[in-house]
mmCIF file of C-alpha atoms and ligand atoms in Angstrom:
data_model
loop_
_atom_site.group_PDB
_atom_site.id
_atom_site.type_symbol
_atom_site.label_atom_id
_atom_site.label_comp_id
_atom_site.label_asym_id
_atom_site.label_seq_id
_atom_site.Cartn_x
_atom_site.Cartn_y
_atom_site.Cartn_z
ATOM 1 C CA MET A 1 -15.245 17.301 14.339
ATOM 2 C CA ILE A 2 -11.832 15.960 14.108
ATOM 3 C CA SER A 3 -9.158 17.251 16.196
ATOM 4 C CA GLU A 4 -6.356 18.991 14.621
ATOM 5 C CA LYS A 5 -3.710 16.546 15.430
ATOM 6 C CA LEU A 6 -5.426 13.577 13.766
ATOM 7 C CA GLN A 7 -6.399 15.415 10.874
ATOM 8 C CA ASP A 8 -2.419 16.226 10.425
ATOM 9 C CA ALA A 9 -1.414 13.060 10.970
ATOM 10 C CA ILE A 10 -4.349 11.889 8.720
ATOM 11 C CA ASN A 11 -2.474 14.230 6.182
ATOM 12 C CA GLU A 12 0.363 12.614 6.662
ATOM 13 C CA GLN A 13 -0.824 9.691 5.604
ATOM 14 C CA ILE A 14 -2.748 10.551 2.780
ATOM 15 C CA LYS A 15 0.638 11.253 1.423
ATOM 16 C CA TYR A 16 2.022 7.960 2.206
ATOM 17 C CA GLU A 17 -0.721 6.113 0.380
ATOM 18 C CA LEU A 18 0.142 7.911 -2.745
ATOM 19 C CA TYR A 19 3.397 7.555 -2.395
ATOM 20 C CA SER A 20 2.887 3.824 -2.456
ATOM 21 C CA ALA A 21 1.070 4.146 -5.363
ATOM 22 C CA TYR A 22 4.038 6.094 -6.710
ATOM 23 C CA MET A 23 6.323 3.612 -6.290
ATOM 24 C CA TYR A 24 4.081 0.826 -7.089
ATOM 25 C CA LEU A 25 3.405 2.066 -10.044
ATOM 26 C CA ALA A 26 7.533 2.903 -10.711
ATOM 27 C CA MET A 27 8.105 -0.610 -10.203
ATOM 28 C CA SER A 28 4.749 -1.745 -12.872
ATOM 29 C CA ALA A 29 6.924 0.577 -14.929
ATOM 30 C CA ASP A 30 10.449 -1.073 -14.325
ATOM 31 C CA CYS A 31 8.567 -4.835 -14.443
ATOM 32 C CA SER A 32 7.229 -3.623 -17.948
ATOM 33 C CA ASP A 33 10.323 -2.583 -19.210
ATOM 34 C CA ARG A 34 11.892 -6.152 -18.575
ATOM 35 C CA ASN A 35 8.758 -8.066 -19.821
ATOM 36 C CA LEU A 36 7.871 -9.242 -17.017
ATOM 37 C CA THR A 37 3.686 -8.431 -17.818
ATOM 38 C CA GLY A 38 2.332 -10.499 -14.728
ATOM 39 C CA PHE A 39 4.325 -8.620 -12.800
ATOM 40 C CA GLU A 40 3.835 -5.477 -14.214
ATOM 41 C CA HIS A 41 -0.296 -6.030 -13.368
ATOM 42 C CA TRP A 42 -0.134 -7.205 -10.386
ATOM 43 C CA MET A 43 1.958 -4.264 -9.505
ATOM 44 C CA ARG A 44 -0.120 -2.050 -10.965
ATOM 45 C CA LEU A 45 -3.359 -3.170 -9.578
ATOM 46 C CA GLN A 46 -1.475 -2.364 -5.754
ATOM 47 C CA ALA A 47 -0.903 1.005 -7.737
ATOM 48 C CA GLN A 48 -5.034 1.246 -7.817
ATOM 49 C CA GLU A 49 -5.511 -0.100 -4.267
ATOM 50 C CA GLU A 50 -3.181 2.468 -3.020
ATOM 51 C CA ILE A 51 -5.199 5.488 -4.608
ATOM 52 C CA GLU A 52 -7.928 3.799 -2.637
ATOM 53 C CA HIS A 53 -6.022 3.736 0.691
ATOM 54 C CA ALA A 54 -5.762 7.325 0.158
ATOM 55 C CA MET A 55 -9.065 8.262 -1.229
ATOM 56 C CA ARG A 56 -10.713 6.778 2.179
ATOM 57 C CA PHE A 57 -8.728 9.135 4.733
ATOM 58 C CA TYR A 58 -9.530 12.164 2.238
ATOM 59 C CA ASP A 59 -13.291 11.434 2.543
ATOM 60 C CA PHE A 60 -13.031 10.668 6.478
ATOM 61 C CA LEU A 61 -11.535 13.778 6.318
ATOM 62 C CA LEU A 62 -14.144 15.561 4.421
ATOM 63 C CA GLU A 63 -16.799 13.948 6.286
ATOM 64 C CA ARG A 64 -15.430 14.829 10.188
ATOM 65 C CA GLY A 65 -15.663 18.368 8.794
ATOM 66 C CA GLY A 66 -11.490 18.058 8.717
ATOM 67 C CA ARG A 67 -9.397 20.113 5.899
ATOM 68 C CA VAL A 68 -7.291 18.067 3.276
ATOM 69 C CA GLU A 69 -4.164 19.341 3.269
ATOM 70 C CA LEU A 70 -2.420 17.600 0.223
ATOM 71 C CA GLN A 71 1.446 17.329 1.115
ATOM 72 C CA ALA A 72 4.440 16.983 -1.442
ATOM 73 C CA ILE A 73 5.626 13.660 -2.551
ATOM 74 C CA ASP A 74 8.762 12.104 -3.122
ATOM 75 C CA LYS A 75 10.412 10.840 -6.269
ATOM 76 C CA PRO A 76 10.167 7.284 -5.929
ATOM 77 C CA PRO A 77 13.035 4.633 -7.276
ATOM 78 C CA PHE A 78 13.580 4.592 -11.457
ATOM 79 C CA GLU A 79 15.259 0.777 -10.622
ATOM 80 C CA PHE A 80 14.431 -1.686 -8.228
ATOM 81 C CA GLY A 81 17.315 -4.713 -9.147
ATOM 82 C CA SER A 82 16.080 -8.189 -9.192
ATOM 83 C CA PRO A 83 12.239 -9.305 -9.154
ATOM 84 C CA LEU A 84 13.043 -11.422 -5.479
ATOM 85 C CA GLU A 85 14.311 -7.500 -4.944
ATOM 86 C CA ILE A 86 11.391 -5.775 -5.698
ATOM 87 C CA MET A 87 8.805 -7.790 -3.719
ATOM 88 C CA GLU A 88 11.235 -7.662 -0.800
ATOM 89 C CA GLN A 89 11.209 -3.374 -0.999
ATOM 90 C CA SER A 90 7.448 -4.163 -1.721
ATOM 91 C CA LEU A 91 7.401 -6.289 1.982
ATOM 92 C CA GLU A 92 9.281 -3.687 3.577
ATOM 93 C CA HIS A 93 7.561 -0.872 2.641
ATOM 94 C CA GLU A 94 4.067 -2.408 3.779
ATOM 95 C CA ARG A 95 5.276 -3.486 7.217
ATOM 96 C CA PHE A 96 6.466 0.088 7.588
ATOM 97 C CA VAL A 97 3.120 1.529 6.803
ATOM 98 C CA THR A 98 1.936 -0.749 9.210
ATOM 99 C CA SER A 99 3.769 0.673 11.696
ATOM 100 C CA ARG A 100 2.240 4.103 10.601
ATOM 101 C CA ILE A 101 -1.588 2.779 10.181
ATOM 102 C CA ASN A 102 -0.653 1.474 14.269
ATOM 103 C CA GLY A 103 0.466 4.709 15.099
ATOM 104 C CA LEU A 104 -2.664 6.653 13.498
ATOM 105 C CA TYR A 105 -5.161 4.329 15.623
ATOM 106 C CA ASP A 106 -3.370 4.978 18.810
ATOM 107 C CA LEU A 107 -3.162 8.305 18.493
ATOM 108 C CA ALA A 108 -7.137 8.000 17.696
ATOM 109 C CA GLN A 109 -7.181 6.520 20.766
ATOM 110 C CA ALA A 110 -5.542 8.650 22.383
ATOM 111 C CA GLU A 111 -7.571 11.840 21.239
ATOM 112 C CA GLN A 112 -10.480 9.727 21.826
ATOM 113 C CA ASP A 113 -12.122 9.512 18.334
ATOM 114 C CA ARG A 114 -13.911 6.526 18.233
ATOM 115 C CA PRO A 115 -15.017 7.309 14.528
ATOM 116 C CA ALA A 116 -11.244 7.366 13.481
ATOM 117 C CA GLN A 117 -10.804 4.450 15.012
ATOM 118 C CA ILE A 118 -13.201 2.344 13.541
ATOM 119 C CA MET A 119 -12.447 3.962 10.684
ATOM 120 C CA LEU A 120 -8.596 2.572 10.892
ATOM 121 C CA GLN A 121 -9.596 -1.066 11.858
ATOM 122 C CA TRP A 122 -10.329 -1.070 8.187
ATOM 123 C CA PHE A 123 -6.899 -0.566 7.713
ATOM 124 C CA VAL A 124 -5.152 -2.704 10.302
ATOM 125 C CA THR A 125 -7.167 -5.926 8.949
ATOM 126 C CA GLU A 126 -5.579 -4.507 5.241
ATOM 127 C CA GLN A 127 -2.597 -4.528 6.618
ATOM 128 C CA VAL A 128 -2.307 -7.936 7.650
ATOM 129 C CA GLU A 129 -3.811 -8.989 4.286
ATOM 130 C CA GLU A 130 -0.967 -6.738 2.228
ATOM 131 C CA GLU A 131 1.971 -8.358 4.223
ATOM 132 C CA ALA A 132 0.712 -11.356 4.441
ATOM 133 C CA SER A 133 0.115 -11.533 0.167
ATOM 134 C CA ILE A 134 3.430 -10.271 -0.939
ATOM 135 C CA ASP A 135 5.102 -11.833 2.642
ATOM 136 C CA GLU A 136 3.524 -15.391 -0.037
ATOM 137 C CA ILE A 137 5.004 -14.316 -3.433
ATOM 138 C CA VAL A 138 8.921 -13.982 -1.173
ATOM 139 C CA GLN A 139 8.681 -17.172 0.393
ATOM 140 C CA ARG A 140 7.618 -18.652 -2.939
ATOM 141 C CA MET A 141 10.670 -17.442 -4.890
ATOM 142 C CA LYS A 142 13.020 -18.289 -2.706
ATOM 143 C CA MET A 143 11.379 -21.714 -2.452
ATOM 144 C CA PHE A 144 11.367 -22.420 -6.009
ATOM 145 C CA GLY A 145 13.667 -19.897 -7.196
ATOM 146 C CA THR A 146 13.574 -16.682 -9.062
ATOM 147 C CA ASP A 147 14.642 -17.912 -12.741
ATOM 148 C CA GLY A 148 13.587 -20.057 -15.335
ATOM 149 C CA ALA A 149 10.521 -21.887 -15.244
ATOM 150 C CA ALA A 150 10.056 -20.589 -11.874
ATOM 151 C CA LEU A 151 10.032 -17.322 -12.266
ATOM 152 C CA PHE A 152 8.053 -17.377 -15.585
ATOM 153 C CA MET A 153 5.001 -19.549 -13.793
ATOM 154 C CA LEU A 154 4.780 -16.952 -11.274
ATOM 155 C CA ASP A 155 4.749 -14.391 -13.500
ATOM 156 C CA ARG A 156 2.036 -16.007 -15.252
ATOM 157 C CA ASP A 157 0.030 -15.855 -11.935
ATOM 158 C CA LEU A 158 0.276 -12.966 -11.323
ATOM 159 C CA GLU A 159 -1.312 -12.274 -14.276
ATOM 160 C CA ALA A 160 -4.257 -13.623 -12.575
ATOM 161 C CA ARG A 161 -4.784 -11.208 -10.002
ATOM 162 C CA GLY A 162 -8.121 -9.623 -10.276
ATOM 163 C CA PRO A 163 -8.992 -6.190 -8.725
ATOM 164 C CA GLU A 164 -9.776 -6.312 -4.589
ATOM 165 C CA GLU A 165 -13.427 -5.802 -4.204
ATOM 166 C CA VAL A 166 -13.903 -2.569 -2.776
ATOM 167 C CA GLU A 167 -15.862 -2.491 0.957
ATOM 168 C CA ALA A 168 -18.374 0.521 0.980
HETATM 169 FE FE1 FEO B 1 -1.878 1.479 1.885
HETATM 170 FE FE2 FEO B 1 -0.060 -0.685 0.399
HETATM 171 O O1 FEO B 1 -0.849 -0.119 2.059
#
């Protein structure tokens, strides 16, 4: 049985994962409005992944005899600025999520909840990948530019992103 403290913290994290989905979906809509179809596609897949993250926590709570209590989700911004600013905001957000995952891991250790620690290890690894993939895009934009041919080619490459394999 999961402790109430950890249960509450995971319920809070479900909210942040769903907010992440909300934010990426809002970014996707903003990119769609500017005909950045690759960015739009990339952000939409990112939103789907965030819903899967929320469901991992949701299922874990139910499996452990915890109570899922969904929280209110904040409204995301409507506009996000330039393509580079969108990616920089994504990176900043993922760094924030990483700090939350680390905090959850520390709490699972303090509560001596080994199943939660094992479940959270997947998220620790996932956050490394999330930050690295977005940072790569940010660095590419800074190196090759953020308009004209460079933006066109990046948008085309982002369009090629496929859905991530979801591990069992
Ligand atoms: Fe669920 Fe992008 O972290």
